[in-house]
Coordinates of C-alpha atoms in Angstrom, one line a residue:
M503 CA -116.3 62.5 -30.6
L504 CA -116.4 59.9 -32.8
A505 CA -118.5 57.5 -30.7
I506 CA -121.0 60.3 -30.0
V507 CA -121.2 61.4 -33.4
L508 CA -121.6 57.5 -34.9
S509 CA -124.2 56.6 -32.1
S510 CA -126.1 59.7 -33.5
I511 CA -126.0 58.5 -36.7
A512 CA -127.2 55.5 -36.0
R513 CA -130.0 56.3 -34.0
T514 CA -131.2 58.5 -37.4
S515 CA -130.1 55.8 -39.5
A516 CA -133.8 54.1 -40.2
K517 CA -134.7 57.7 -41.7
L518 CA -132.1 57.3 -45.0
P519 CA -133.6 55.7 -47.6
L520 CA -131.4 52.6 -47.9
S521 CA -132.0 50.5 -45.1
V522 CA -129.4 48.2 -45.3
F523 CA -129.5 47.4 -41.6
S524 CA -132.7 46.6 -41.2
K525 CA -134.4 43.6 -40.9
S526 CA -137.0 44.0 -43.5
Y527 CA -134.7 44.9 -46.2
S528 CA -132.1 42.0 -45.5
S529 CA -135.2 39.5 -45.2
K530 CA -136.7 40.7 -48.2
H531 CA -133.4 40.5 -50.2
N532 CA -131.8 37.8 -48.4
L533 CA -128.5 39.8 -47.5
F534 CA -127.8 38.9 -44.2
S535 CA -128.1 34.7 -43.5
K536 CA -126.3 34.1 -40.3
R537 CA -128.7 36.9 -38.3
E538 CA -130.7 39.5 -38.6
L539 CA -129.9 43.3 -37.8
D540 CA -132.2 45.9 -36.1
D541 CA -131.8 49.3 -37.4
T542 CA -128.6 50.0 -35.3
A543 CA -127.2 46.9 -34.4
F544 CA -124.2 47.6 -36.6
F545 CA -123.2 50.8 -34.1
A546 CA -124.8 49.4 -31.0
H547 CA -121.2 48.8 -28.7
N548 CA -119.3 51.6 -28.2
E549 CA -116.4 49.9 -27.6
T550 CA -116.1 48.2 -31.0
M551 CA -117.1 51.7 -33.0
S552 CA -113.7 52.5 -34.1
D553 CA -112.9 49.2 -35.4
R554 CA -116.1 49.6 -37.4
F555 CA -115.5 52.8 -38.8
E556 CA -112.4 51.4 -40.0
A557 CA -114.0 48.8 -41.8
L558 CA -116.5 51.0 -43.6
Q559 CA -113.4 53.3 -44.6
A560 CA -111.7 50.2 -45.9
L561 CA -114.8 49.3 -47.8
I562 CA -115.2 52.7 -49.3
T563 CA -111.5 53.3 -50.2
V564 CA -111.0 49.5 -51.8
V565 CA -114.2 50.5 -54.2
S566 CA -113.1 54.0 -54.8
E567 CA -109.5 52.4 -56.0
G568 CA -110.8 49.9 -57.8
G569 CA -108.8 46.7 -55.7
F570 CA -107.3 45.6 -52.7
S571 CA -103.8 46.6 -53.0
A572 CA -104.7 50.3 -54.3
G573 CA -107.0 50.4 -51.2
A574 CA -104.4 49.9 -48.7
K575 CA -101.8 52.3 -50.7
R576 CA -104.5 55.0 -50.0
L577 CA -105.0 54.1 -46.4
G578 CA -101.0 53.7 -46.1
I579 CA -101.6 50.5 -44.5
A580 CA -100.8 46.8 -45.5
K581 CA -103.1 44.8 -48.0
S582 CA -103.3 41.9 -45.3
A583 CA -104.8 44.5 -42.9
V584 CA -107.7 46.0 -45.6
S585 CA -108.2 42.2 -46.2
R586 CA -108.7 41.7 -42.7
R587 CA -110.9 44.1 -42.2
I588 CA -113.4 43.6 -45.0
R589 CA -113.3 40.0 -43.9
D590 CA -114.2 40.8 -40.5
L591 CA -117.0 43.0 -41.6
E592 CA -118.6 40.1 -43.6
D593 CA -118.4 37.7 -40.7
R594 CA -120.2 40.4 -38.7
L595 CA -122.8 40.8 -40.9
G596 CA -123.2 37.1 -42.3
A597 CA -123.0 38.5 -45.7
R598 CA -120.3 38.3 -48.8
L599 CA -119.5 41.9 -49.9
F600 CA -117.1 41.5 -52.6
D601 CA -116.9 38.8 -55.6
R602 CA -113.6 37.9 -56.1
T603 CA -112.0 37.1 -59.1
T604 CA -107.8 37.0 -60.1
R605 CA -108.6 40.0 -62.5
Q606 CA -111.0 42.3 -60.2
I607 CA -113.2 42.8 -57.8
Q608 CA -117.4 43.6 -57.9
L609 CA -119.4 44.3 -55.1
T610 CA -122.3 41.7 -54.2
E611 CA -125.9 43.1 -53.9
A612 CA -125.0 43.2 -50.0
G613 CA -121.9 45.0 -50.8
R614 CA -123.7 47.7 -53.4
A615 CA -126.5 48.3 -50.5
L616 CA -123.7 48.5 -47.5
H617 CA -121.5 50.9 -49.8
E618 CA -124.1 53.2 -50.6
R619 CA -125.3 53.5 -47.0
A620 CA -121.7 53.7 -45.3
V621 CA -120.4 56.5 -47.9
V622 CA -124.0 58.5 -46.3
L623 CA -122.8 57.6 -42.8
L624 CA -119.3 58.9 -43.4
A625 CA -119.8 61.9 -45.0
A626 CA -122.3 62.8 -42.1
L627 CA -119.4 61.8 -39.6
E628 CA -117.1 64.2 -41.8
E629 CA -119.5 66.9 -41.7
A630 CA -120.0 66.7 -37.7
E631 CA -116.7 66.8 -37.3
E632 CA -116.1 69.6 -39.6
A633 CA -118.5 71.3 -37.4
A634 CA -116.7 70.9 -34.5
S635 CA -113.6 72.1 -35.9
S636 CA -114.5 74.9 -38.0
A637 CA -115.3 76.8 -34.2
S638 CA -111.4 77.7 -34.5
G639 CA -111.7 79.6 -37.8
E640 CA -109.2 77.3 -39.2
L641 CA -109.8 74.3 -42.0
K642 CA -108.4 71.4 -41.7
G643 CA -108.3 67.8 -43.3
G644 CA -108.0 66.7 -46.5
I645 CA -109.2 67.5 -50.4
R646 CA -109.3 64.8 -52.9
V647 CA -109.5 66.1 -56.7
A648 CA -109.7 64.4 -59.9
A649 CA -108.3 66.4 -62.7
P650 CA -107.3 65.5 -66.6
V651 CA -103.5 65.1 -66.2
S652 CA -101.6 67.6 -68.5
F653 CA -103.8 70.2 -66.7
A654 CA -102.5 69.5 -63.4
V655 CA -99.3 69.2 -64.9
H656 CA -99.3 72.8 -66.1
C657 CA -101.6 74.5 -64.4
L658 CA -102.5 73.0 -61.0
A659 CA -99.1 72.0 -59.8
P660 CA -97.6 75.1 -59.8
A661 CA -100.7 77.3 -58.4
V662 CA -101.7 75.2 -55.4
G663 CA -98.6 75.9 -53.0
Q664 CA -99.9 79.4 -52.3
F665 CA -103.1 77.8 -51.1
L666 CA -101.4 75.1 -49.0
E667 CA -99.4 78.0 -47.4
R668 CA -102.5 79.6 -46.1
H669 CA -104.1 76.6 -45.1
P670 CA -101.2 74.7 -43.3
D671 CA -103.8 72.0 -41.8
V672 CA -105.4 71.2 -45.3
S673 CA -103.7 68.4 -47.3
L674 CA -104.5 68.0 -51.4
S675 CA -104.6 64.4 -53.0
I676 CA -104.9 65.5 -57.2
D677 CA -105.7 62.2 -58.9
T678 CA -104.1 62.8 -62.3
D679 CA -106.4 60.8 -64.4
D680 CA -107.9 61.7 -68.0
R681 CA -110.9 59.4 -67.5
M682 CA -114.4 60.8 -66.7
V683 CA -114.6 59.6 -62.7
D684 CA -117.4 59.1 -60.5
L685 CA -117.2 61.5 -57.7
V686 CA -119.6 60.0 -55.3
R687 CA -118.4 56.2 -55.8
D688 CA -114.6 57.0 -55.9
G689 CA -114.8 59.5 -53.2
F690 CA -113.5 63.2 -54.8
D691 CA -114.5 66.1 -53.3
L692 CA -114.7 67.8 -57.0
A693 CA -113.1 67.7 -60.0
T694 CA -111.6 69.9 -62.7
R695 CA -113.3 69.0 -66.2
I696 CA -112.7 70.5 -69.9
A697 CA -115.9 69.8 -71.1
Q698 CA -119.4 71.3 -72.4
L699 CA -121.0 69.5 -69.5
P700 CA -124.4 67.9 -70.4
D701 CA -127.2 68.3 -67.5
S702 CA -126.5 66.2 -64.0
S703 CA -126.5 66.0 -60.4
L704 CA -122.9 68.2 -60.4
I705 CA -122.8 71.6 -59.8
A706 CA -120.4 73.1 -61.5
R707 CA -118.0 76.8 -61.1
R708 CA -116.4 78.1 -64.1
L709 CA -112.6 78.2 -63.5
V710 CA -111.1 79.4 -66.8
I711 CA -111.2 79.9 -70.9
I712 CA -109.6 77.0 -72.5
R713 CA -108.1 77.8 -76.3
H714 CA -107.2 75.0 -78.5
A715 CA -104.5 75.6 -81.4
C716 CA -103.5 73.5 -84.3
V717 CA -99.9 73.2 -84.3
A718 CA -97.1 71.6 -86.3
S719 CA -93.3 71.1 -86.4
P720 CA -91.3 73.9 -88.6
A721 CA -89.7 71.2 -90.1
L722 CA -93.0 69.8 -91.1
L723 CA -94.4 72.8 -92.2
E724 CA -91.4 73.4 -94.6
H725 CA -91.9 70.0 -95.9
L726 CA -95.4 69.8 -96.7
G727 CA -96.1 73.8 -96.4
T728 CA -98.5 76.0 -94.5
P729 CA -102.2 74.7 -94.7
Q730 CA -104.5 77.9 -95.2
K731 CA -107.7 76.2 -94.7
P732 CA -108.6 73.2 -92.7
D733 CA -109.2 71.1 -95.6
D734 CA -105.4 71.3 -96.7
L735 CA -104.7 69.2 -93.8
S736 CA -105.7 66.1 -95.8
R737 CA -101.9 66.1 -96.9
F738 CA -100.9 66.1 -93.3
P739 CA -100.3 63.3 -90.9
G740 CA -102.5 63.4 -87.6
I741 CA -101.8 63.2 -83.9
V742 CA -104.5 62.5 -82.5
Y743 CA -105.5 62.8 -78.3
S744 CA -107.6 59.1 -78.2
N745 CA -109.8 60.3 -75.1
R746 CA -111.8 62.2 -77.4
E747 CA -113.6 61.6 -80.5
E748 CA -111.6 62.5 -83.5
A749 CA -114.9 64.1 -85.6
S750 CA -114.8 66.5 -81.8
Y751 CA -110.9 66.7 -81.8
W752 CA -110.3 68.0 -85.6
K753 CA -113.8 70.5 -85.2
F754 CA -112.8 74.1 -86.6
A755 CA -114.8 76.9 -86.3
N756 CA -118.6 76.9 -88.6
D757 CA -118.3 72.6 -87.6
V758 CA -115.5 72.0 -90.3
V759 CA -114.2 68.9 -89.8
P760 CA -111.3 68.2 -92.2
S761 CA -110.1 64.9 -93.2
V762 CA -106.9 64.3 -91.7
N763 CA -104.8 61.0 -91.9
T764 CA -104.3 59.8 -88.3
R765 CA -101.8 57.4 -88.0
L766 CA -100.8 58.1 -84.6
D767 CA -102.5 58.5 -81.2
F768 CA -102.4 59.0 -77.3
A769 CA -104.5 59.0 -74.6
N770 CA -102.2 61.9 -73.2
G771 CA -102.1 65.5 -74.7
D772 CA -98.5 65.7 -73.2
A773 CA -97.4 63.2 -75.7
V774 CA -99.3 64.4 -78.8
R775 CA -97.1 67.7 -78.3
E776 CA -93.9 65.6 -77.9
A777 CA -94.7 63.5 -81.2
A778 CA -95.8 67.0 -83.1
I779 CA -92.5 68.4 -82.3
A780 CA -90.6 65.4 -83.1
G781 CA -92.3 66.4 -86.5
L782 CA -94.8 63.3 -86.7
G783 CA -97.6 65.0 -87.5
V784 CA -100.2 68.3 -87.3
A785 CA -102.2 68.0 -83.6
M786 CA -104.6 69.8 -82.3
L787 CA -104.2 70.8 -78.5
P788 CA -105.1 73.1 -75.2
T789 CA -103.0 76.1 -75.5
F790 CA -102.0 75.4 -71.6
I791 CA -100.1 72.6 -73.4
V792 CA -98.1 74.0 -76.1
H793 CA -97.8 77.4 -75.1
D794 CA -94.1 76.8 -74.3
A795 CA -93.2 75.0 -77.7
V796 CA -94.9 77.5 -79.2
R797 CA -92.9 80.5 -77.6
S798 CA -89.8 78.5 -77.9
G799 CA -90.4 77.9 -81.7
A800 CA -90.4 74.2 -81.2
L801 CA -93.8 74.4 -82.8
S802 CA -95.8 76.5 -85.3
I803 CA -99.5 77.7 -84.4
V804 CA -101.5 77.2 -88.2
L805 CA -105.2 78.1 -89.1
A806 CA -105.6 80.6 -85.9
K807 CA -108.2 82.2 -88.0
H808 CA -109.8 79.2 -88.3
M809 CA -110.1 77.9 -84.8
R810 CA -113.3 76.8 -83.0
P811 CA -114.8 78.6 -80.2
P812 CA -112.9 78.0 -76.9
I813 CA -114.6 76.1 -74.0
A814 CA -114.4 76.6 -70.1
M815 CA -112.8 74.4 -67.5
Y816 CA -114.9 73.8 -64.9
A817 CA -114.6 72.9 -60.9
V818 CA -117.4 70.3 -60.2
H819 CA -118.7 68.8 -57.0
P820 CA -121.6 66.4 -56.2
S821 CA -125.1 68.1 -55.2
T822 CA -125.9 65.0 -53.2
R823 CA -123.1 65.1 -51.2
H824 CA -122.1 67.9 -48.2
Q825 CA -119.3 70.0 -49.5
S826 CA -116.8 70.8 -46.8
A827 CA -115.4 74.5 -46.0
R828 CA -112.1 73.3 -47.0
A829 CA -113.2 72.0 -50.9
R830 CA -115.4 75.1 -51.2
A831 CA -112.3 77.4 -50.2
F832 CA -109.9 75.6 -52.7
I833 CA -112.7 76.0 -55.6
D834 CA -112.3 79.9 -54.6
F835 CA -109.0 80.1 -54.7
L836 CA -109.0 78.2 -58.3
V837 CA -111.6 80.5 -59.1
D838 CA -109.3 83.7 -58.4
T839 CA -106.3 82.1 -59.4
F840 CA -107.5 81.7 -62.9
R841 CA -109.6 84.8 -62.9
G842 CA -109.1 86.5 -66.2
E843 CA -106.8 86.0 -69.5
P844 CA -105.2 82.7 -68.8
P845 CA -101.3 83.5 -68.6
W846 CA -100.4 81.1 -70.6
D847 CA -102.7 82.6 -74.0
R848 CA -101.1 86.1 -73.2
G849 CA -99.4 87.1 -76.5
L850 CA -99.8 83.8 -78.0
L851 CA -102.6 83.8 -80.5
G852 CA -103.0 87.2 -81.4
D853 CA -106.2 88.8 -82.6
G854 CA -107.8 86.5 -84.8
T855 CA -109.1 83.7 -82.5
A856 CA -112.6 83.3 -81.3
D857 CA -113.6 84.5 -77.8
E858 CA -117.1 83.9 -77.5
L859 CA -117.4 80.5 -75.6
S860 CA -118.8 77.5 -77.7
T861 CA -122.4 76.4 -76.5

């Protein structure tokens, strides 16, 4: 099956826009110095097809994970095996694919060209294999998801068990990182993002409404008093989530941004919450992060009637990449799971908060 699919891909590869294997491209850009490759040379011999597939997979994984060690961990093999696959690939092509330094690796021009082509080829392979396996009606294979740390911890992790139970041949790999990843470059099937999405090549589906709350510990409020309007926060120390611009972080309704004396910041929402519980300052956080602390009395919500409108959480995936049936099924599952009022908001905010989405 693998040899048939890759041979088919090879016969049509000249139609793809980035002809990394062609004589004209390699001659023009001086990418391959030892020998020129015709359009199908790389996939010409079925007896080495598996090795070449693994080499391309290693290349893509090293790039998406940002290094050989991380790539090896993702593939579940030794770093020496990944290095050997890349070295064999470079020898076969007669071109260096990575510029290696002690701190980082970067793709060369030849490496960038090959990586872009390899992503297309292996995506086509995955699509062909899925088409063959879907005849049984069962979903199979892995789904790579990028999600903000706190949303994954508080919302995704408790929910995904039901999806895995429905689809026993599907595996989930959820990368918990608050950074904005490149879905195509990093090899993700989809990502969940809390944002007003800019125009882009991503296709988005709304999952759930995210509300924010301004919170402080009861001890801090007893010491400094309860603020009645946003500008009252000027007498409070602030705790900031550093992955967001501070002016946007402190924004209230009608674009009011008070002056807050920020003395502490974290790149993680749960850390911000714990610092607020400790009485180190006032914070502005999504309700899915603070609802338990509010219900237990560890935190108090202030300025609820002044809160900015809620924002949406989206599932996004690239429009330029085939979306597998299992990824579509997972997005459908998330939409159904978080439909309606989020369970963490029920009875938490009362009637004084804005309900219309921020635009």
